[in-house]
Amino acid sequence: QPENGKISVSGKFTLHGVTRDLNMNGMIQNGVLKANWQIKLSDYQIEVPRKFAIAKLRETLEMSVECQLLEQK
């Protein structure tokens, strides 16, 4: 059981055909893993459109994951 429910996770994250190493911190509470991290779109060869009159898109996005963990039998 992780100390205070805190964990560190490392692995690979693929977006738009680009795979990069990923390290993030998360929490496990009541069998649910929750983690948040940021990505830069340019790291994944995604160009941010600059010609939106209604909304301004950011170069950095907030990502999150929430997973129900099951005991392996």
JSON list of C-alpha atoms in Angstrom, two decimals:
[
{"chain": "A", "resi": 1, "resn": "GLN", "atom": "CA", "xyz": [0.00, 0.00, 0.00]},
{"chain": "A", "resi": 2, "resn": "PRO", "atom": "CA", "xyz": [1.48, 3.39, -0.95]},
{"chain": "A", "resi": 3, "resn": "GLU", "atom": "CA", "xyz": [2.40, 5.78, 1.86]},
{"chain": "A", "resi": 4, "resn": "ASN", "atom": "CA", "xyz": [-0.49, 8.22, 2.42]},
{"chain": "A", "resi": 5, "resn": "GLY", "atom": "CA", "xyz": [-1.98, 6.99, -0.87]},
{"chain": "A", "resi": 6, "resn": "LYS", "atom": "CA", "xyz": [0.69, 8.88, -2.87]},
{"chain": "A", "resi": 7, "resn": "ILE", "atom": "CA", "xyz": [2.39, 7.12, -5.77]},
{"chain": "A", "resi": 8, "resn": "SER", "atom": "CA", "xyz": [4.85, 7.94, -8.56]},
{"chain": "A", "resi": 9, "resn": "VAL", "atom": "CA", "xyz": [4.15, 6.55, -12.01]},
{"chain": "A", "resi": 10, "resn": "SER", "atom": "CA", "xyz": [6.47, 6.41, -15.00]},
{"chain": "A", "resi": 11, "resn": "GLY", "atom": "CA", "xyz": [5.86, 5.09, -18.46]},
{"chain": "A", "resi": 12, "resn": "LYS", "atom": "CA", "xyz": [5.29, 6.15, -22.04]},
{"chain": "A", "resi": 13, "resn": "PHE", "atom": "CA", "xyz": [2.56, 8.46, -23.34]},
{"chain": "A", "resi": 14, "resn": "THR", "atom": "CA", "xyz": [1.66, 8.54, -27.04]},
{"chain": "A", "resi": 15, "resn": "LEU", "atom": "CA", "xyz": [-0.27, 11.37, -28.67]},
{"chain": "A", "resi": 16, "resn": "HIS", "atom": "CA", "xyz": [-0.53, 12.26, -32.34]},
{"chain": "A", "resi": 17, "resn": "GLY", "atom": "CA", "xyz": [1.91, 9.44, -33.24]},
{"chain": "A", "resi": 18, "resn": "VAL", "atom": "CA", "xyz": [4.64, 10.76, -30.90]},
{"chain": "A", "resi": 19, "resn": "THR", "atom": "CA", "xyz": [5.71, 8.73, -27.85]},
{"chain": "A", "resi": 20, "resn": "ARG", "atom": "CA", "xyz": [7.49, 10.38, -24.94]},
{"chain": "A", "resi": 21, "resn": "ASP", "atom": "CA", "xyz": [8.54, 9.31, -21.46]},
{"chain": "A", "resi": 22, "resn": "LEU", "atom": "CA", "xyz": [6.13, 10.40, -18.75]},
{"chain": "A", "resi": 23, "resn": "ASN", "atom": "CA", "xyz": [6.65, 10.73, -15.00]},
{"chain": "A", "resi": 24, "resn": "MET", "atom": "CA", "xyz": [3.81, 11.87, -12.76]},
{"chain": "A", "resi": 25, "resn": "ASN", "atom": "CA", "xyz": [2.56, 11.73, -9.20]},
{"chain": "A", "resi": 26, "resn": "GLY", "atom": "CA", "xyz": [-0.84, 10.42, -8.25]},
{"chain": "A", "resi": 27, "resn": "MET", "atom": "CA", "xyz": [-3.05, 9.27, -5.40]},
{"chain": "A", "resi": 28, "resn": "ILE", "atom": "CA", "xyz": [-4.81, 6.01, -4.67]},
{"chain": "A", "resi": 29, "resn": "GLN", "atom": "CA", "xyz": [-7.90, 6.28, -2.48]},
{"chain": "A", "resi": 30, "resn": "ASN", "atom": "CA", "xyz": [-10.57, 3.61, -2.05]},
{"chain": "A", "resi": 31, "resn": "GLY", "atom": "CA", "xyz": [-9.22, 1.63, -5.00]},
{"chain": "A", "resi": 32, "resn": "VAL", "atom": "CA", "xyz": [-9.25, 4.62, -7.37]},
{"chain": "A", "resi": 33, "resn": "LEU", "atom": "CA", "xyz": [-6.07, 5.99, -8.97]},
{"chain": "A", "resi": 34, "resn": "LYS", "atom": "CA", "xyz": [-6.13, 9.71, -9.79]},
{"chain": "A", "resi": 35, "resn": "ALA", "atom": "CA", "xyz": [-3.29, 11.61, -11.46]},
{"chain": "A", "resi": 36, "resn": "ASN", "atom": "CA", "xyz": [-2.78, 14.93, -13.27]},
{"chain": "A", "resi": 37, "resn": "TRP", "atom": "CA", "xyz": [0.03, 16.21, -15.47]},
{"chain": "A", "resi": 38, "resn": "GLN", "atom": "CA", "xyz": [0.72, 18.80, -18.15]},
{"chain": "A", "resi": 39, "resn": "ILE", "atom": "CA", "xyz": [1.80, 18.38, -21.77]},
{"chain": "A", "resi": 40, "resn": "LYS", "atom": "CA", "xyz": [3.09, 20.85, -24.33]},
{"chain": "A", "resi": 41, "resn": "LEU", "atom": "CA", "xyz": [1.43, 20.37, -27.70]},
{"chain": "A", "resi": 42, "resn": "SER", "atom": "CA", "xyz": [4.68, 21.20, -29.51]},
{"chain": "A", "resi": 43, "resn": "ASP", "atom": "CA", "xyz": [6.31, 18.20, -27.77]},
{"chain": "A", "resi": 44, "resn": "TYR", "atom": "CA", "xyz": [3.86, 16.04, -29.74]},
{"chain": "A", "resi": 45, "resn": "GLN", "atom": "CA", "xyz": [4.24, 17.93, -33.04]},
{"chain": "A", "resi": 46, "resn": "ILE", "atom": "CA", "xyz": [0.81, 19.56, -32.71]},
{"chain": "A", "resi": 47, "resn": "GLU", "atom": "CA", "xyz": [0.57, 23.13, -33.95]},
{"chain": "A", "resi": 48, "resn": "VAL", "atom": "CA", "xyz": [-1.76, 25.40, -31.99]},
{"chain": "A", "resi": 49, "resn": "PRO", "atom": "CA", "xyz": [-4.15, 27.18, -34.40]},
{"chain": "A", "resi": 50, "resn": "ARG", "atom": "CA", "xyz": [-3.81, 30.96, -33.95]},
{"chain": "A", "resi": 51, "resn": "LYS", "atom": "CA", "xyz": [-6.84, 32.12, -35.95]},
{"chain": "A", "resi": 52, "resn": "PHE", "atom": "CA", "xyz": [-9.76, 31.45, -33.62]},
{"chain": "A", "resi": 53, "resn": "ALA", "atom": "CA", "xyz": [-11.83, 34.57, -33.02]},
{"chain": "A", "resi": 54, "resn": "ILE", "atom": "CA", "xyz": [-13.95, 32.97, -30.28]},
{"chain": "A", "resi": 55, "resn": "ALA", "atom": "CA", "xyz": [-11.39, 31.10, -28.19]},
{"chain": "A", "resi": 56, "resn": "LYS", "atom": "CA", "xyz": [-7.67, 31.23, -27.56]},
{"chain": "A", "resi": 57, "resn": "LEU", "atom": "CA", "xyz": [-6.02, 27.81, -27.40]},
{"chain": "A", "resi": 58, "resn": "ARG", "atom": "CA", "xyz": [-3.08, 27.25, -25.07]},
{"chain": "A", "resi": 59, "resn": "GLU", "atom": "CA", "xyz": [0.22, 25.53, -25.86]},
{"chain": "A", "resi": 60, "resn": "THR", "atom": "CA", "xyz": [0.14, 23.62, -22.54]},
{"chain": "A", "resi": 61, "resn": "LEU", "atom": "CA", "xyz": [-2.76, 21.33, -21.66]},
{"chain": "A", "resi": 62, "resn": "GLU", "atom": "CA", "xyz": [-3.79, 19.83, -18.33]},
{"chain": "A", "resi": 63, "resn": "MET", "atom": "CA", "xyz": [-4.26, 16.07, -18.55]},
{"chain": "A", "resi": 64, "resn": "SER", "atom": "CA", "xyz": [-5.87, 13.82, -15.96]},
{"chain": "A", "resi": 65, "resn": "VAL", "atom": "CA", "xyz": [-6.68, 10.17, -15.47]},
{"chain": "A", "resi": 66, "resn": "GLU", "atom": "CA", "xyz": [-8.97, 8.37, -13.03]},
{"chain": "A", "resi": 67, "resn": "CYS", "atom": "CA", "xyz": [-8.94, 4.56, -12.94]},
{"chain": "A", "resi": 68, "resn": "GLN", "atom": "CA", "xyz": [-10.73, 1.99, -10.81]},
{"chain": "A", "resi": 69, "resn": "LEU", "atom": "CA", "xyz": [-8.15, -0.55, -9.65]},
{"chain": "A", "resi": 70, "resn": "LEU", "atom": "CA", "xyz": [-9.19, -4.19, -9.44]},
{"chain": "A", "resi": 71, "resn": "GLU", "atom": "CA", "xyz": [-7.49, -6.95, -7.49]},
{"chain": "A", "resi": 72, "resn": "GLN", "atom": "CA", "xyz": [-5.83, -9.50, -9.75]},
{"chain": "A", "resi": 73, "resn": "LYS", "atom": "CA", "xyz": [-7.05, -13.05, -9.15]}
]
